[in-house]
C-alpha cells in the first residue's frame, strides 16, 4: 500500500485558485481512476476534480468552502502497486511527515478563516479576496473607512490600509480573538430569523441566492461603482444578412456540421471594428491603461438555472466565419451543459450580449470588468423604412435591429464609443450577399 497526493490541477494560465464547493467522496470510500472526487469553483466556472489513480480516500486536507491554490494537495488516496507517488520505504516516512505538516497548516487556516458574509456591510469580491490573501479579519475590514459610494471600501482603500497596517501592530493582534467569538454569538441568535422567516401574507417564499448568483451580484454592483457607464445606440439595417443566412444556412450545416446563427456574423463585425478602434480593446488598472494585444471576445450566455456566464472566444479577429461559428456553438453548448473549463471564461477583452434572444429591442448592459465596453444586440424586426434610390425615396419593409453600446467614460469618450458602434453597424450594413462562408 502507498499514498497518492491528489493536488488541485492547473485550470488555465489565468486561474490560480479555486473554492471547494462539495466533496463527492468521503474518507473510506473507494475511488476509481478518473472518477470525480470533489467539486470546485473558480470565480466563473464550476468543475470537478477527478482522481488520477484507483484507491481509497484516507484523508481530506480541506473542507467545503475552503480556498485552495493550484498545485496544493487537497486529499490523500491510498493505492496499491504502481499508482503510488513513491513505493520506496525510505521515502514514505518523509512523505507522511510532510503530509502531516500540510494537514496542520490546513487546519490552522480553516480555524482562522473568516466568513465575510457575517458582515452587514457590502464588500466587493475583489476586496474580499485581497482581505483573505493578506489575513485581514472581519473586524479589521469593517473598520476601514471606505471612499466609495455610500462609504463602501474600494480596492484603493484596502491597499492603502495594508500599506499602513504595519504601523498599528497592537490593533491588528487584538482583533482575532474578537472575530472568533463574534460569529459564534451571532450563529446562536440568527437561525430563528433566517430559517423561519415571517411572511406578511403567508404566500411568500424566501430562497437564498446560490453561489454563482452571489458572485454575479457582487460583480454587477462592483462594476457600476467602478466604471462611469454611458451608452450609445444605433439602428442597423441587416436585411442583406437575413437574406444571405436564409439562403446558405442549410448548405452551411450540411458542409460544416454546424448551425449558422446570427451571432458569429455579428461577432465577426465586432472583431473587425476592434481592430479599427484598438482604444476599445483595453482595460483599466488604477491610473494605468492596459492596451490588449489580442482580441478575445466574451459571449454572454444564459444558463439553464437562470444564471449568466461569459465564455471567451480567443483571438476572434483571426477566425473566418466558419471558425467563428464553430467557436460560438462549442462554447454555447458547453455552457448549457455545464462543461466549460475555467480557462474558457478568462482573458476576455470585450464582451457581446444578445438581448434580442429574449425579445428585447435594446438594452443597457453592465460592463464586464476590467473591460471598458460591452455591446448589446437587440432583436431583429421587420419595420417600415425609407429606402433611398436614384429614382427617389420610397417606403419598404426592412429587417432592422438596435446596437446598444455601454462604455467606460473614465477612459472612453463619446467620440470613440459612438464611432466604434457606428463602425460595427457599417460592417453589418455592407455585408456581401454574394460572399462564401
CSV table of N, CA and C in Angstrom, one decimal, residues 266-347:
chain,number,residue,atom,x,y,z
A,266,UNK,N,-22.3,38.6,-36.3
A,266,UNK,CA,-22.1,39.9,-35.5
A,266,UNK,C,-20.8,39.9,-34.9
A,267,UNK,N,-20.3,38.8,-34.4
A,267,UNK,CA,-19.0,38.7,-33.7
A,267,UNK,C,-17.9,39.0,-34.7
A,268,UNK,N,-18.0,38.6,-35.9
A,268,UNK,CA,-17.1,38.9,-37.0
A,268,UNK,C,-16.9,40.4,-37.2
A,269,UNK,N,-18.1,41.1,-37.2
A,269,UNK,CA,-18.1,42.5,-37.4
A,269,UNK,C,-17.5,43.3,-36.2
A,270,UNK,N,-17.8,42.8,-35.0
A,270,UNK,CA,-17.2,43.4,-33.8
A,270,UNK,C,-15.7,43.3,-33.7
A,271,UNK,N,-15.2,42.1,-34.1
A,271,UNK,CA,-13.8,41.8,-34.1
A,271,UNK,C,-13.1,42.8,-35.1
A,272,UNK,N,-13.7,43.0,-36.3
A,272,UNK,CA,-13.1,43.9,-37.2
A,272,UNK,C,-13.1,45.3,-36.7
A,273,UNK,N,-14.2,45.7,-36.0
A,273,UNK,CA,-14.3,47.1,-35.5
A,273,UNK,C,-13.2,47.3,-34.4
A,274,UNK,N,-13.0,46.3,-33.6
A,274,UNK,CA,-12.0,46.4,-32.5
A,274,UNK,C,-10.6,46.6,-33.1
A,275,UNK,N,-10.3,46.0,-34.3
A,275,UNK,CA,-9.0,46.2,-34.9
A,275,UNK,C,-8.9,47.6,-35.4
A,276,UNK,N,-10.1,48.2,-35.9
A,276,UNK,CA,-10.1,49.6,-36.3
A,276,UNK,C,-10.0,50.6,-35.2
A,277,UNK,N,-10.5,50.2,-34.0
A,277,UNK,CA,-10.5,51.1,-32.9
A,277,UNK,C,-9.9,50.3,-31.7
A,278,UNK,N,-8.6,50.2,-31.6
A,278,UNK,CA,-8.0,49.5,-30.5
A,278,UNK,C,-8.2,50.2,-29.2
A,279,UNK,N,-8.6,51.4,-29.2
A,279,UNK,CA,-8.9,52.1,-27.9
A,279,UNK,C,-10.0,51.5,-27.1
A,280,UNK,N,-10.8,50.6,-27.8
A,280,UNK,CA,-11.9,49.9,-27.1
A,280,UNK,C,-11.4,48.6,-26.6
A,281,UNK,N,-10.3,48.1,-27.0
A,281,UNK,CA,-9.7,46.8,-26.6
A,281,UNK,C,-8.7,47.0,-25.5
A,282,UNK,N,-9.1,47.6,-24.4
A,282,UNK,CA,-8.2,48.0,-23.4
A,282,UNK,C,-8.8,47.6,-22.0
A,283,UNK,N,-8.1,47.7,-21.0
A,283,UNK,CA,-8.6,47.6,-19.6
A,283,UNK,C,-7.9,48.6,-18.7
A,284,UNK,N,-8.5,48.9,-17.6
A,284,UNK,CA,-8.0,49.9,-16.7
A,284,UNK,C,-7.5,49.3,-15.4
A,285,UNK,N,-6.3,49.7,-14.9
A,285,UNK,CA,-5.8,49.2,-13.7
A,285,UNK,C,-5.3,50.5,-12.9
A,286,UNK,N,-6.2,51.0,-12.0
A,286,UNK,CA,-5.9,52.2,-11.3
A,286,UNK,C,-5.8,53.4,-12.2
A,287,UNK,N,-4.6,54.0,-12.3
A,287,UNK,CA,-4.4,55.2,-13.2
A,287,UNK,C,-3.7,54.7,-14.5
A,288,UNK,N,-3.7,53.5,-14.7
A,288,UNK,CA,-3.0,53.0,-15.9
A,288,UNK,C,-4.0,52.3,-16.9
A,289,UNK,N,-3.7,52.5,-18.2
A,289,UNK,CA,-4.5,51.8,-19.2
A,289,UNK,C,-3.6,50.7,-19.8
A,290,UNK,N,-4.2,49.5,-19.9
A,290,UNK,CA,-3.5,48.4,-20.5
A,290,UNK,C,-4.1,48.1,-21.9
A,291,UNK,N,-3.3,48.3,-22.9
A,291,UNK,CA,-3.7,48.0,-24.3
A,291,UNK,C,-3.5,46.6,-24.6
A,292,UNK,N,-4.6,45.9,-24.9
A,292,UNK,CA,-4.6,44.4,-25.1
A,292,UNK,C,-4.1,44.1,-26.5
A,293,UNK,N,-3.1,43.2,-26.6
A,293,UNK,CA,-2.6,42.7,-27.9
A,293,UNK,C,-3.6,41.9,-28.6
A,294,UNK,N,-4.2,40.9,-27.9
A,294,UNK,CA,-5.2,40.0,-28.5
A,294,UNK,C,-6.6,40.5,-28.4
A,295,UNK,N,-7.4,40.1,-29.4
A,295,UNK,CA,-8.8,40.5,-29.4
A,295,UNK,C,-9.6,39.2,-28.9
A,296,UNK,N,-10.0,39.2,-27.7
A,296,UNK,CA,-10.7,38.0,-27.1
A,296,UNK,C,-12.1,38.4,-26.8
A,297,UNK,N,-13.1,37.9,-27.5
A,297,UNK,CA,-14.5,38.3,-27.4
A,297,UNK,C,-15.2,37.5,-26.4
A,298,UNK,N,-15.8,38.1,-25.3
A,298,UNK,CA,-16.7,37.5,-24.4
A,298,UNK,C,-18.0,37.3,-25.0
A,299,UNK,N,-18.7,36.2,-24.8
A,299,UNK,CA,-20.0,36.0,-25.3
A,299,UNK,C,-21.0,35.6,-24.2
A,300,UNK,N,-21.7,36.6,-23.7
A,300,UNK,CA,-22.6,36.3,-22.6
A,300,UNK,C,-23.6,35.3,-22.9
A,301,UNK,N,-23.8,34.3,-22.0
A,301,UNK,CA,-24.7,33.1,-22.3
A,301,UNK,C,-25.5,32.9,-21.0
A,302,UNK,N,-26.8,32.7,-21.2
A,302,UNK,CA,-27.7,32.3,-20.1
A,302,UNK,C,-27.6,30.8,-19.8
A,303,UNK,N,-27.5,30.5,-18.6
A,303,UNK,CA,-27.5,29.1,-18.2
A,303,UNK,C,-28.9,28.6,-17.9
A,304,UNK,N,-29.1,27.3,-17.9
A,304,UNK,CA,-30.5,26.7,-17.6
A,304,UNK,C,-31.1,27.2,-16.3
A,305,UNK,N,-30.2,27.4,-15.3
A,305,UNK,CA,-30.7,27.8,-14.0
A,305,UNK,C,-31.0,29.3,-13.9
A,306,UNK,N,-30.8,30.0,-15.0
A,306,UNK,CA,-31.1,31.4,-15.0
A,306,UNK,C,-29.9,32.3,-14.7
A,307,UNK,N,-28.8,31.7,-14.3
A,307,UNK,CA,-27.6,32.5,-14.1
A,307,UNK,C,-26.9,32.8,-15.4
A,308,UNK,N,-25.9,33.7,-15.4
A,308,UNK,CA,-25.2,34.2,-16.6
A,308,UNK,C,-23.7,33.8,-16.5
A,309,UNK,N,-23.2,33.4,-17.7
A,309,UNK,CA,-21.7,33.2,-17.8
A,309,UNK,C,-21.2,33.7,-19.1
A,310,UNK,N,-19.9,34.1,-19.1
A,310,UNK,CA,-19.4,34.7,-20.3
A,310,UNK,C,-18.1,33.9,-20.8
A,311,UNK,N,-18.3,32.9,-21.6
A,311,UNK,CA,-17.2,32.2,-22.2
A,311,UNK,C,-16.5,33.2,-23.2
A,312,UNK,N,-15.3,32.9,-23.5
A,312,UNK,CA,-14.4,33.8,-24.3
A,312,UNK,C,-13.9,33.1,-25.6
A,313,UNK,N,-14.1,33.8,-26.7
A,313,UNK,CA,-13.6,33.4,-28.0
A,313,UNK,C,-12.2,34.0,-28.1
A,314,UNK,N,-11.1,33.2,-28.0
A,314,UNK,CA,-9.8,33.7,-28.0
A,314,UNK,C,-9.3,34.1,-29.5
A,315,UNK,N,-8.6,35.2,-29.6
A,315,UNK,CA,-8.1,35.6,-30.9
A,315,UNK,C,-9.2,35.6,-32.0
A,316,UNK,N,-10.3,36.3,-31.7
A,316,UNK,CA,-11.5,36.2,-32.5
A,316,UNK,C,-11.3,36.9,-33.9
A,317,UNK,N,-10.3,37.9,-33.9
A,317,UNK,CA,-10.1,38.5,-35.2
A,317,UNK,C,-9.3,37.6,-36.2
A,318,UNK,N,-8.8,36.5,-35.8
A,318,UNK,CA,-8.1,35.6,-36.6
A,318,UNK,C,-8.9,34.5,-37.2
A,319,UNK,N,-10.2,34.5,-36.8
A,319,UNK,CA,-11.1,33.4,-37.3
A,319,UNK,C,-12.0,33.9,-38.5
A,320,UNK,N,-12.1,33.0,-39.4
A,320,UNK,CA,-13.1,33.3,-40.5
A,320,UNK,C,-14.5,32.9,-40.0
A,321,UNK,N,-15.5,33.1,-40.8
A,321,UNK,CA,-16.9,32.9,-40.4
A,321,UNK,C,-17.1,31.4,-39.9
A,322,UNK,N,-16.5,30.5,-40.6
A,322,UNK,CA,-16.7,29.1,-40.2
A,322,UNK,C,-16.1,28.8,-38.8
A,323,UNK,N,-14.9,29.3,-38.6
A,323,UNK,CA,-14.2,29.2,-37.3
A,323,UNK,C,-15.0,29.9,-36.2
A,324,UNK,N,-15.5,31.1,-36.5
A,324,UNK,CA,-16.3,31.8,-35.5
A,324,UNK,C,-17.6,31.0,-35.2
A,325,UNK,N,-18.2,30.5,-36.2
A,325,UNK,CA,-19.5,29.7,-35.9
A,325,UNK,C,-19.2,28.5,-35.0
A,326,UNK,N,-18.1,27.8,-35.3
A,326,UNK,CA,-17.7,26.6,-34.5
A,326,UNK,C,-17.4,27.0,-33.1
A,327,UNK,N,-16.7,28.1,-32.9
A,327,UNK,CA,-16.3,28.6,-31.5
A,327,UNK,C,-17.6,29.0,-30.8
A,328,UNK,N,-18.5,29.7,-31.4
A,328,UNK,CA,-19.7,30.2,-30.8
A,328,UNK,C,-20.6,29.0,-30.4
A,329,UNK,N,-20.7,28.0,-31.3
A,329,UNK,CA,-21.6,26.9,-31.0
A,329,UNK,C,-21.0,26.0,-29.9
A,330,UNK,N,-19.6,25.8,-30.0
A,330,UNK,CA,-19.0,25.0,-29.0
A,330,UNK,C,-19.1,25.6,-27.6
A,331,UNK,N,-18.8,26.9,-27.4
A,331,UNK,CA,-18.9,27.5,-26.1
A,331,UNK,C,-20.3,27.6,-25.6
A,332,UNK,N,-21.2,27.9,-26.5
A,332,UNK,CA,-22.6,27.9,-26.1
A,332,UNK,C,-23.2,26.6,-25.6
A,333,UNK,N,-22.9,25.5,-26.4
A,333,UNK,CA,-23.3,24.2,-26.0
A,333,UNK,C,-22.7,23.7,-24.7
A,334,UNK,N,-21.4,24.0,-24.5
A,334,UNK,CA,-20.8,23.5,-23.3
A,334,UNK,C,-21.2,24.4,-22.1
A,335,UNK,N,-21.6,25.6,-22.3
A,335,UNK,CA,-22.1,26.4,-21.2
A,335,UNK,C,-23.5,25.9,-20.8
A,336,UNK,N,-24.3,25.5,-21.7
A,336,UNK,CA,-25.6,24.9,-21.3
A,336,UNK,C,-25.5,23.6,-20.6
A,337,UNK,N,-24.5,22.8,-20.9
A,337,UNK,CA,-24.3,21.5,-20.3
A,337,UNK,C,-23.4,21.6,-19.0
A,338,UNK,N,-22.9,22.8,-18.7
A,338,UNK,CA,-22.1,22.9,-17.5
A,338,UNK,C,-20.7,22.3,-17.7
A,339,UNK,N,-20.2,22.3,-18.9
A,339,UNK,CA,-18.9,21.6,-19.2
A,339,UNK,C,-17.8,22.6,-19.6
A,340,UNK,N,-18.0,23.9,-19.3
A,340,UNK,CA,-17.0,24.9,-19.5
A,340,UNK,C,-15.8,24.7,-18.6
A,341,UNK,N,-14.6,24.9,-19.1
A,341,UNK,CA,-13.4,24.8,-18.2
A,341,UNK,C,-13.1,26.2,-17.7
A,342,UNK,N,-12.4,26.4,-16.6
A,342,UNK,CA,-12.1,27.7,-16.0
A,342,UNK,C,-11.5,28.6,-17.0
A,343,UNK,N,-10.6,28.1,-17.8
A,343,UNK,CA,-9.8,29.0,-18.8
A,343,UNK,C,-10.7,29.5,-19.9
A,344,UNK,N,-11.9,28.8,-20.1
A,344,UNK,CA,-12.8,29.2,-21.1
A,344,UNK,C,-13.5,30.6,-20.9
A,345,UNK,N,-13.4,31.0,-19.6
A,345,UNK,CA,-14.1,32.3,-19.2
A,345,UNK,C,-13.0,33.4,-18.9
A,346,UNK,N,-11.8,33.1,-19.1
A,346,UNK,CA,-10.7,34.0,-18.7
A,346,UNK,C,-10.2,34.8,-20.0
A,347,UNK,N,-9.6,36.0,-19.7
A,347,UNK,CA,-8.9,36.7,-20.7
A,347,UNK,C,-9.7,37.5,-21.7
